[in-house]
mmCIF file of C-alpha atoms in Angstrom:
data_model
loop_
_atom_site.group_PDB
_atom_site.id
_atom_site.type_symbol
_atom_site.label_atom_id
_atom_site.label_comp_id
_atom_site.label_asym_id
_atom_site.label_seq_id
_atom_site.Cartn_x
_atom_site.Cartn_y
_atom_site.Cartn_z
ATOM 1 C CA MET A 472 -28.934 5.664 -6.152
ATOM 2 C CA ALA A 473 -31.564 7.929 -4.700
ATOM 3 C CA SER A 474 -33.945 9.726 -7.164
ATOM 4 C CA GLY A 475 -32.678 13.259 -7.789
ATOM 5 C CA GLY A 476 -29.190 12.586 -6.353
ATOM 6 C CA PRO A 477 -25.898 12.974 -8.322
ATOM 7 C CA ASN A 478 -24.710 10.652 -10.873
ATOM 8 C CA LEU A 479 -22.002 8.450 -9.484
ATOM 9 C CA GLU A 480 -21.264 6.455 -12.484
ATOM 10 C CA CYS A 481 -18.245 7.506 -14.602
ATOM 11 C CA ARG A 482 -15.243 6.084 -16.283
ATOM 12 C CA MET A 483 -11.738 6.799 -14.519
ATOM 13 C CA TYR A 484 -10.146 8.099 -17.679
ATOM 14 C CA GLU A 485 -10.841 10.841 -19.995
ATOM 15 C CA ALA A 486 -10.797 8.428 -23.044
ATOM 16 C CA LYS A 487 -14.066 6.742 -23.330
ATOM 17 C CA TYR A 488 -12.420 3.397 -24.573
ATOM 18 C CA PRO A 489 -8.973 1.964 -24.152
ATOM 19 C CA GLU A 490 -6.195 1.858 -26.730
ATOM 20 C CA VAL A 491 -5.540 -1.214 -28.813
ATOM 21 C CA ASP A 492 -2.399 -3.260 -27.284
ATOM 22 C CA MET A 493 -3.153 -1.672 -23.703
ATOM 23 C CA ALA A 494 -3.391 -3.731 -20.771
ATOM 24 C CA VAL A 495 -6.762 -3.253 -18.815
ATOM 25 C CA MET A 496 -8.248 -4.697 -15.776
ATOM 26 C CA ILE A 497 -11.413 -6.700 -16.178
ATOM 27 C CA GLN A 498 -13.855 -8.590 -14.096
ATOM 28 C CA VAL A 499 -15.311 -11.909 -15.750
ATOM 29 C CA ASN A 500 -19.146 -11.676 -15.722
ATOM 30 C CA ASN A 501 -20.353 -14.583 -17.794
ATOM 31 C CA ILE A 502 -18.790 -17.549 -19.744
ATOM 32 C CA ALA A 503 -20.685 -18.405 -22.871
ATOM 33 C CA ASP A 504 -20.059 -20.861 -25.760
ATOM 34 C CA MET A 505 -17.649 -18.722 -27.578
ATOM 35 C CA GLY A 506 -15.696 -17.191 -24.667
ATOM 36 C CA ALA A 507 -16.210 -15.004 -21.588
ATOM 37 C CA TYR A 508 -17.927 -11.714 -21.356
ATOM 38 C CA VAL A 509 -16.343 -9.188 -18.992
ATOM 39 C CA SER A 510 -16.435 -5.681 -17.665
ATOM 40 C CA LEU A 511 -13.631 -3.255 -17.899
ATOM 41 C CA LEU A 512 -13.316 -1.865 -14.649
ATOM 42 C CA GLU A 513 -11.452 1.384 -15.434
ATOM 43 C CA TYR A 514 -13.995 2.257 -18.158
ATOM 44 C CA ASN A 515 -17.232 2.278 -16.227
ATOM 45 C CA ASN A 516 -17.971 -1.573 -16.650
ATOM 46 C CA ILE A 517 -18.295 -1.418 -20.440
ATOM 47 C CA GLU A 518 -18.492 -4.889 -21.868
ATOM 48 C CA GLY A 519 -15.668 -6.647 -23.546
ATOM 49 C CA MET A 520 -15.237 -10.359 -24.754
ATOM 50 C CA ILE A 521 -12.308 -12.813 -24.587
ATOM 51 C CA LEU A 522 -12.526 -15.530 -27.145
ATOM 52 C CA PHE A 523 -11.566 -19.072 -25.822
ATOM 53 C CA SER A 524 -8.752 -18.987 -28.472
ATOM 54 C CA GLU A 525 -7.357 -16.025 -26.499
ATOM 55 C CA LEU A 526 -7.156 -17.528 -23.048
ATOM 56 C CA SER A 527 -4.077 -19.472 -23.391
ATOM 57 C CA ARG A 528 -0.928 -20.131 -25.726
ATOM 58 C CA ARG A 529 -1.156 -23.859 -24.655
ATOM 59 C CA ARG A 530 -3.961 -26.352 -25.313
ATOM 60 C CA ILE A 531 -6.892 -25.704 -23.093
ATOM 61 C CA ARG A 532 -7.761 -28.683 -20.946
ATOM 62 C CA SER A 533 -10.183 -26.924 -18.688
ATOM 63 C CA VAL A 534 -11.669 -23.386 -19.274
ATOM 64 C CA ASN A 535 -12.385 -23.158 -15.575
ATOM 65 C CA SER A 536 -8.741 -23.346 -14.783
ATOM 66 C CA LEU A 537 -8.088 -20.350 -16.787
ATOM 67 C CA ILE A 538 -11.048 -17.975 -16.177
ATOM 68 C CA ARG A 539 -13.755 -17.968 -13.688
ATOM 69 C CA VAL A 540 -16.686 -15.793 -13.067
ATOM 70 C CA GLY A 541 -15.946 -13.083 -10.654
ATOM 71 C CA ARG A 542 -12.137 -13.165 -11.184
ATOM 72 C CA ILE A 543 -10.240 -9.704 -11.640
ATOM 73 C CA GLU A 544 -7.227 -9.661 -13.776
ATOM 74 C CA PRO A 545 -5.343 -7.744 -16.527
ATOM 75 C CA VAL A 546 -5.966 -8.571 -20.181
ATOM 76 C CA MET A 547 -4.625 -7.116 -23.555
ATOM 77 C CA VAL A 548 -6.851 -5.018 -25.708
ATOM 78 C CA LEU A 549 -6.999 -6.513 -29.212
ATOM 79 C CA ARG A 550 -9.658 -4.561 -31.207
ATOM 80 C CA VAL A 551 -11.936 -1.630 -30.173
ATOM 81 C CA ASP A 552 -15.150 -0.824 -32.344
ATOM 82 C CA ARG A 553 -16.055 2.525 -31.076
ATOM 83 C CA ASP A 554 -19.206 2.592 -33.199
ATOM 84 C CA LYS A 555 -20.570 -0.665 -32.109
ATOM 85 C CA GLY A 556 -18.868 -0.641 -28.780
ATOM 86 C CA TYR A 557 -17.291 -4.067 -29.187
ATOM 87 C CA ILE A 558 -14.069 -4.648 -27.394
ATOM 88 C CA ASP A 559 -12.119 -7.872 -28.155
ATOM 89 C CA LEU A 560 -9.638 -8.734 -25.434
ATOM 90 C CA SER A 561 -6.839 -11.436 -24.936
ATOM 91 C CA LYS A 562 -5.553 -13.095 -21.840
ATOM 92 C CA ARG A 563 -2.686 -15.145 -23.521
ATOM 93 C CA ARG A 564 -0.975 -12.091 -25.026
ATOM 94 C CA VAL A 565 -0.515 -9.982 -21.884
ATOM 95 C CA SER A 566 2.984 -10.355 -20.627
ATOM 96 C CA GLU A 567 4.115 -10.218 -16.981
ATOM 97 C CA GLU A 568 5.422 -6.696 -17.395
ATOM 98 C CA ASP A 569 2.097 -5.549 -18.814
ATOM 99 C CA ILE A 570 0.504 -7.265 -15.703
ATOM 100 C CA ALA A 571 2.550 -5.381 -13.190
ATOM 101 C CA ARG A 572 2.135 -2.211 -14.899
ATOM 102 C CA CYS A 573 -1.658 -2.584 -15.302
ATOM 103 C CA GLU A 574 -1.960 -3.605 -11.686
ATOM 104 C CA GLU A 575 -0.034 -0.687 -10.452
ATOM 105 C CA ARG A 576 -2.061 1.805 -12.476
ATOM 106 C CA TYR A 577 -5.357 0.302 -11.555
ATOM 107 C CA ASN A 578 -4.780 0.325 -7.875
ATOM 108 C CA LYS A 579 -3.792 3.961 -7.979
ATOM 109 C CA SER A 580 -6.886 4.667 -10.344
ATOM 110 C CA LYS A 581 -9.217 2.673 -7.976
ATOM 111 C CA LEU A 582 -8.091 4.944 -4.919
ATOM 112 C CA VAL A 583 -8.384 8.179 -6.835
ATOM 113 C CA HIS A 584 -11.864 6.933 -8.059
ATOM 114 C CA SER A 585 -13.077 6.130 -4.644
ATOM 115 C CA ILE A 586 -11.984 9.584 -3.291
ATOM 116 C CA MET A 587 -13.597 11.342 -6.216
ATOM 117 C CA ARG A 588 -16.830 9.344 -5.882
ATOM 118 C CA HIS A 589 -17.098 10.189 -2.124
ATOM 119 C CA VAL A 590 -16.377 13.841 -2.729
ATOM 120 C CA ALA A 591 -19.113 13.954 -5.687
ATOM 121 C CA GLU A 592 -21.672 12.156 -3.277
ATOM 122 C CA THR A 593 -21.145 14.379 -0.237
ATOM 123 C CA THR A 594 -21.052 17.708 -2.334
ATOM 124 C CA ASN A 595 -24.080 16.552 -4.491
ATOM 125 C CA ILE A 596 -22.082 16.910 -7.880
ATOM 126 C CA ASP A 597 -22.197 14.566 -10.811
ATOM 127 C CA LEU A 598 -18.879 12.423 -10.608
ATOM 128 C CA GLU A 599 -18.316 13.048 -14.382
ATOM 129 C CA GLU A 600 -18.380 16.714 -13.763
ATOM 130 C CA LEU A 601 -15.928 16.477 -11.092
ATOM 131 C CA TYR A 602 -13.727 14.243 -13.320
ATOM 132 C CA ILE A 603 -14.041 17.065 -16.310
ATOM 133 C CA HIS A 604 -13.131 19.872 -13.992
ATOM 134 C CA ILE A 605 -10.456 18.356 -11.389
ATOM 135 C CA GLY A 606 -9.652 14.623 -12.052
ATOM 136 C CA TRP A 607 -8.805 14.566 -15.902
ATOM 137 C CA PRO A 608 -6.929 17.697 -15.875
ATOM 138 C CA LEU A 609 -4.748 16.527 -13.200
ATOM 139 C CA TYR A 610 -4.277 13.055 -15.171
ATOM 140 C CA ARG A 611 -3.059 15.217 -18.095
ATOM 141 C CA LYS A 612 -0.753 17.372 -16.132
ATOM 142 C CA TYR A 613 0.921 14.869 -13.769
ATOM 143 C CA GLY A 614 0.529 11.641 -15.741
ATOM 144 C CA HIS A 615 -1.831 10.264 -13.112
ATOM 145 C CA ALA A 616 -4.061 12.026 -10.611
ATOM 146 C CA PHE A 617 -2.684 9.769 -7.930
ATOM 147 C CA GLU A 618 0.600 11.680 -8.017
ATOM 148 C CA ALA A 619 -1.306 14.990 -7.809
ATOM 149 C CA PHE A 620 -3.164 13.648 -4.791
ATOM 150 C CA LYS A 621 0.166 12.662 -3.030
ATOM 151 C CA VAL A 622 1.262 16.299 -3.164
ATOM 152 C CA ILE A 623 -2.256 17.536 -2.032
ATOM 153 C CA VAL A 624 -1.641 15.862 1.184
ATOM 154 C CA THR A 625 0.825 18.354 2.299
ATOM 155 C CA ASP A 626 0.360 21.295 -0.253
ATOM 156 C CA PRO A 627 -3.246 21.553 -1.595
ATOM 157 C CA ASP A 628 -3.095 24.916 -2.899
ATOM 158 C CA THR A 629 -0.401 24.430 -5.446
ATOM 159 C CA ILE A 630 -2.308 21.594 -7.011
ATOM 160 C CA LEU A 631 -5.906 22.858 -6.733
ATOM 161 C CA ASP A 632 -5.843 26.579 -7.041
ATOM 162 C CA PRO A 633 -4.396 26.819 -10.571
ATOM 163 C CA LEU A 634 -7.477 24.439 -11.892
ATOM 164 C CA THR A 635 -9.787 26.379 -14.085
ATOM 165 C CA TYR A 636 -12.353 25.854 -16.864
ATOM 166 C CA GLU A 637 -14.032 28.115 -19.308
ATOM 167 C CA VAL A 638 -17.718 28.835 -19.991
ATOM 168 C CA LYS A 639 -19.057 30.851 -22.954
ATOM 169 C CA GLU A 640 -21.755 33.364 -22.247
ATOM 170 C CA THR A 641 -23.717 36.035 -24.473
ATOM 171 C CA GLY A 642 -22.890 39.465 -23.289
ATOM 172 C CA PRO A 643 -25.275 42.415 -23.272
ATOM 173 C CA ASP A 644 -24.246 43.387 -26.766
ATOM 174 C CA GLY A 645 -25.241 39.866 -28.082
ATOM 175 C CA GLN A 646 -21.555 38.930 -28.486
ATOM 176 C CA GLU A 647 -20.339 35.661 -27.059
ATOM 177 C CA VAL A 648 -17.824 36.033 -24.127
ATOM 178 C CA THR A 649 -15.509 33.349 -22.729
ATOM 179 C CA LYS A 650 -15.352 33.341 -18.865
ATOM 180 C CA VAL A 651 -12.530 31.601 -17.016
ATOM 181 C CA LEU A 652 -13.815 30.175 -13.584
ATOM 182 C CA PRO A 653 -12.095 28.422 -10.700
ATOM 183 C CA ALA A 654 -12.665 24.647 -10.973
ATOM 184 C CA VAL A 655 -12.559 23.962 -7.420
ATOM 185 C CA THR A 656 -15.137 25.722 -4.995
ATOM 186 C CA PRO A 657 -14.199 25.993 -1.356
ATOM 187 C CA GLU A 658 -16.618 23.288 -0.605
ATOM 188 C CA ILE A 659 -15.133 20.875 -3.013
ATOM 189 C CA LYS A 660 -11.799 21.945 -1.901
ATOM 190 C CA ASP A 661 -12.446 21.171 1.661
ATOM 191 C CA ALA A 662 -13.961 17.680 0.772
ATOM 192 C CA LEU A 663 -11.096 16.735 -1.457
ATOM 193 C CA ILE A 664 -8.505 17.584 0.963
ATOM 194 C CA LYS A 665 -10.226 15.760 3.911
ATOM 195 C CA ASN A 666 -10.777 12.663 1.861
ATOM 196 C CA ILE A 667 -7.326 12.673 0.395
ATOM 197 C CA ARG A 668 -5.525 13.118 3.744
ATOM 198 C CA ARG A 669 -7.627 10.580 5.248
ATOM 199 C CA ARG A 670 -6.913 7.949 2.616
ATOM 200 C CA MET A 671 -3.452 8.928 1.398
ATOM 201 C CA THR A 672 -1.390 9.978 4.480
ATOM 202 C CA PRO A 673 1.365 7.458 4.680
ATOM 203 C CA GLN A 674 1.638 5.161 7.537
ATOM 204 C CA PRO A 675 4.931 4.450 9.164
ATOM 205 C CA LEU A 676 6.328 0.901 8.600
ATOM 206 C CA LYS A 677 7.672 -1.163 11.392
ATOM 207 C CA ILE A 678 10.914 -2.759 10.712
ATOM 208 C CA ARG A 679 12.297 -5.605 13.012
ATOM 209 C CA ALA A 680 15.424 -7.715 13.444
ATOM 210 C CA ASP A 681 15.906 -10.780 15.770
ATOM 211 C CA ILE A 682 19.074 -11.422 17.387
ATOM 212 C CA GLU A 683 20.563 -13.884 19.982
ATOM 213 C CA MET A 684 23.043 -12.232 22.444
ATOM 214 C CA LYS A 685 25.190 -13.927 25.137
ATOM 215 C CA CYS A 686 28.054 -12.975 27.497
ATOM 216 C CA PHE A 687 29.443 -15.395 29.872
ATOM 217 C CA GLN A 688 31.826 -13.148 31.578
ATOM 218 C CA PHE A 689 31.513 -11.831 35.036
ATOM 219 C CA ASP A 690 28.860 -8.843 35.071
ATOM 220 C CA GLY A 691 27.639 -10.348 31.774
ATOM 221 C CA VAL A 692 24.210 -8.861 32.378
ATOM 222 C CA LEU A 693 25.500 -5.365 32.508
ATOM 223 C CA HIS A 694 27.570 -5.858 29.574
ATOM 224 C CA ILE A 695 24.425 -6.919 27.806
ATOM 225 C CA LYS A 696 22.648 -3.956 29.044
ATOM 226 C CA ASP A 697 25.529 -1.739 27.636
ATOM 227 C CA ALA A 698 25.197 -3.329 24.497
ATOM 228 C CA MET A 699 21.451 -2.858 24.317
ATOM 229 C CA ARG A 700 21.981 0.775 25.179
ATOM 230 C CA LYS A 701 24.411 1.220 22.099
ATOM 231 C CA ALA A 702 21.955 -0.325 19.928
ATOM 232 C CA GLU A 703 19.244 2.178 21.055
ATOM 233 C CA ALA A 704 21.783 5.011 20.666
ATOM 234 C CA ALA A 705 22.139 4.266 16.961
ATOM 235 C CA GLY A 706 18.618 5.406 16.352
ATOM 236 C CA THR A 707 17.585 8.952 15.280
ATOM 237 C CA ASN A 708 14.589 11.061 15.695
ATOM 238 C CA ASP A 709 13.160 9.828 12.423
ATOM 239 C CA CYS A 710 14.178 6.247 13.082
ATOM 240 C CA PRO A 711 14.235 5.544 16.876
ATOM 241 C CA VAL A 712 15.447 2.137 17.781
ATOM 242 C CA LYS A 713 14.155 -0.063 20.670
ATOM 243 C CA ILE A 714 15.438 -3.359 21.814
ATOM 244 C CA LYS A 715 13.390 -5.817 23.829
ATOM 245 C CA LEU A 716 14.342 -9.132 25.618
ATOM 246 C CA VAL A 717 11.932 -11.900 24.555
ATOM 247 C CA ALA A 718 13.590 -14.647 26.467
ATOM 248 C CA PRO A 719 17.357 -15.190 27.131
ATOM 249 C CA PRO A 720 19.255 -15.031 24.594
ATOM 250 C CA LEU A 721 16.680 -14.002 22.028
ATOM 251 C CA TYR A 722 16.080 -10.126 21.598
ATOM 252 C CA VAL A 723 14.109 -7.957 18.993
ATOM 253 C CA LEU A 724 15.103 -4.699 17.618
ATOM 254 C CA THR A 725 12.360 -2.465 16.219
ATOM 255 C CA THR A 726 12.038 0.895 14.548
ATOM 256 C CA GLN A 727 9.363 2.771 12.815
ATOM 257 C CA THR A 728 9.680 4.979 9.762
ATOM 258 C CA LEU A 729 8.201 6.189 6.570
ATOM 259 C CA ASP A 730 11.320 5.104 4.701
ATOM 260 C CA LYS A 731 11.708 1.477 4.419
ATOM 261 C CA GLU A 732 15.432 1.743 3.295
ATOM 262 C CA GLN A 733 16.165 4.173 6.069
ATOM 263 C CA GLY A 734 14.778 1.780 8.663
ATOM 264 C CA ILE A 735 16.563 -1.225 7.480
ATOM 265 C CA ALA A 736 19.856 0.713 7.336
ATOM 266 C CA THR A 737 19.275 2.104 10.976
ATOM 267 C CA LEU A 738 18.628 -1.299 12.344
ATOM 268 C CA ASN A 739 21.699 -2.628 10.639
ATOM 269 C CA LYS A 740 23.854 0.101 12.174
ATOM 270 C CA ALA A 741 22.139 -0.607 15.646
ATOM 271 C CA ILE A 742 23.190 -4.302 15.150
ATOM 272 C CA VAL A 743 26.818 -3.401 14.421
ATOM 273 C CA ALA A 744 27.061 -1.221 17.362
ATOM 274 C CA CYS A 745 25.404 -3.742 19.617
ATOM 275 C CA THR A 746 27.872 -6.449 18.385
ATOM 276 C CA GLU A 747 30.840 -4.269 18.791
ATOM 277 C CA GLU A 748 30.016 -3.634 22.329
ATOM 278 C CA ILE A 749 29.191 -7.114 23.457
ATOM 279 C CA GLU A 750 32.248 -8.526 21.521
ATOM 280 C CA ARG A 751 34.452 -6.082 23.377
ATOM 281 C CA HIS A 752 33.454 -8.060 26.552
ATOM 282 C CA LYS A 753 33.947 -11.423 24.810
ATOM 283 C CA GLY A 754 30.358 -12.011 24.229
ATOM 284 C CA LYS A 755 28.682 -13.081 20.991
ATOM 285 C CA LEU A 756 25.793 -11.778 18.857
ATOM 286 C CA VAL A 757 24.158 -13.803 16.051
ATOM 287 C CA VAL A 758 21.582 -12.226 13.716
ATOM 288 C CA LYS A 759 18.543 -14.701 13.557
ATOM 289 C CA ASP A 760 16.418 -12.715 11.310
ATOM 290 C CA ALA A 761 17.823 -9.606 9.454
ATOM 291 C CA PRO A 762 16.020 -6.463 9.444
ATOM 292 C CA ARG A 763 12.695 -6.510 7.498
ATOM 293 C CA THR A 764 9.343 -4.950 7.646
ATOM 294 C CA VAL A 765 6.713 -6.761 9.727
ATOM 295 C CA SER A 766 2.896 -6.602 9.972
ATOM 296 C CA GLU A 767 0.456 -6.227 12.722
ATOM 297 C CA ILE A 768 -0.005 -9.980 12.806
ATOM 298 C CA ASP A 769 3.917 -10.325 13.285
ATOM 299 C CA ASP A 770 3.552 -8.035 16.225
ATOM 300 C CA LYS A 771 0.639 -9.840 17.628
ATOM 301 C CA LEU A 772 2.561 -13.224 17.460
ATOM 302 C CA LEU A 773 5.544 -11.728 19.181
ATOM 303 C CA ARG A 774 3.451 -10.271 21.942
ATOM 304 C CA GLU A 775 1.727 -13.765 22.433
ATOM 305 C CA GLN A 776 5.171 -15.347 22.557
ATOM 306 C CA MET A 777 6.425 -12.968 25.071
ATOM 307 C CA ASP A 778 3.330 -13.467 27.261
ATOM 308 C CA ASN A 779 3.660 -17.220 27.030
ATOM 309 C CA LEU A 780 7.275 -17.042 28.239
ATOM 310 C CA SER A 781 6.376 -14.564 30.947
ATOM 311 C CA LYS A 782 3.799 -17.078 32.236
ATOM 312 C CA MET A 783 6.075 -20.124 32.021
ATOM 313 C CA ASN A 784 8.781 -18.242 33.936
ATOM 314 C CA GLU A 785 6.277 -17.206 36.539
ATOM 315 C CA GLU A 786 5.182 -20.677 36.943
ATOM 316 C CA ALA A 787 8.846 -21.848 37.144
ATOM 317 C CA ASN A 788 9.759 -19.457 39.532
ATOM 318 C CA GLY A 789 6.907 -20.272 41.886
ATOM 319 C CA ASP A 790 7.880 -24.069 41.808
ATOM 320 C CA SER A 791 11.410 -23.628 42.985
ATOM 321 C CA ASP A 792 14.163 -21.036 43.264
ATOM 322 C CA SER A 793 17.055 -22.879 41.359
ATOM 323 C CA GLU A 794 20.189 -21.369 41.512
ATOM 324 C CA GLU A 795 21.380 -23.192 38.283
ATOM 325 C CA GLU A 796 19.964 -20.199 36.456
ATOM 326 C CA GLU A 797 23.103 -18.263 37.428
ATOM 327 C CA ASP A 798 25.269 -20.305 35.166
ATOM 328 C CA THR A 799 23.529 -18.905 32.115
ATOM 329 C CA GLY A 800 25.297 -15.644 32.001
ATOM 330 C CA MET A 801 22.332 -13.745 31.575
ATOM 331 C CA GLY A 802 20.602 -13.643 34.972
ATOM 332 C CA ASP A 803 17.347 -11.637 35.208
ATOM 333 C CA VAL A 804 17.659 -8.712 33.076
ATOM 334 C CA ASP A 805 16.109 -5.711 34.400
ATOM 335 C CA VAL A 806 14.658 -4.560 31.143
ATOM 336 C CA GLU A 807 11.925 -2.277 32.399
ATOM 337 C CA ASN A 808 14.372 -0.253 34.540
ATOM 338 C CA ALA A 809 16.810 -0.037 31.546
ATOM 339 C CA GLY A 810 14.073 1.362 29.426
ATOM 340 C CA PHE A 811 13.599 -1.419 27.055
ATOM 341 C CA HIS A 812 9.894 -2.011 27.658
ATOM 342 C CA GLU A 813 7.203 -0.006 26.155
#
């Protein structure tokens, strides 16, 4: 940290030490003869210790299989000596439920801390001062500052404007006077809102389902196109549905939404509409993969698959013009003209 700059070191919570029987997130720093020395990540890296006897309920065959330098994980607080600063911890006493709750809390706290630290740095204010005036009051009022930050994304005034703090001054008559001041200056408010919106604005999820669809009737291609249109018509403004041909008879349905359950329900509705239409013409639809969230990696793999199939089709078409393809019941679907390519 540059000389004269703000102090950016501070615990995440108002309490200087964790409570006994509380699960906390630690990072292992060193393994000694008696146990492991660790840093409590939520409490400004104060030191704690896990005795080897508190590593596992079972017989320890290898310490390295249970704990390693650099590892980050939840443990249980056994004892806290506030005078001497000793904190004894246990890995073997932390339950699966404790682990889940600790990880959820820590991930939220880490995001809040990152935002607060950046705001303190850019506005040249000590991080602890920012926590005293803004962060910890929000923890007290909302249970976790993360919940308040979520509201700030859309309604910052409701959360930030009521925050105040008191200062005591000596008046002209020598009497002590208490003044109530706004905790959030315009500069801090602007920095907070910008950082929170940049880091916490929810990103839409991509939901996808894979189906196989066939129709061997005369004009089967047209019936498949009609079924695809029915699927897209099942979408809404919040959950638009798109359907693409990968390679006959494989298709993918996709939608993007902030609400995972809504997206899955919409795609299921689209599959039902598509099934009813194709079966009306004695076709068949089979769900290969039910609606689920997909990542950018999944999208990339799908694009690569479609590109490879497209190249293979081009090479096949260049070699010969086989009329046997007419027997598939699919033909060459003009997906682009039907509005199914992005």
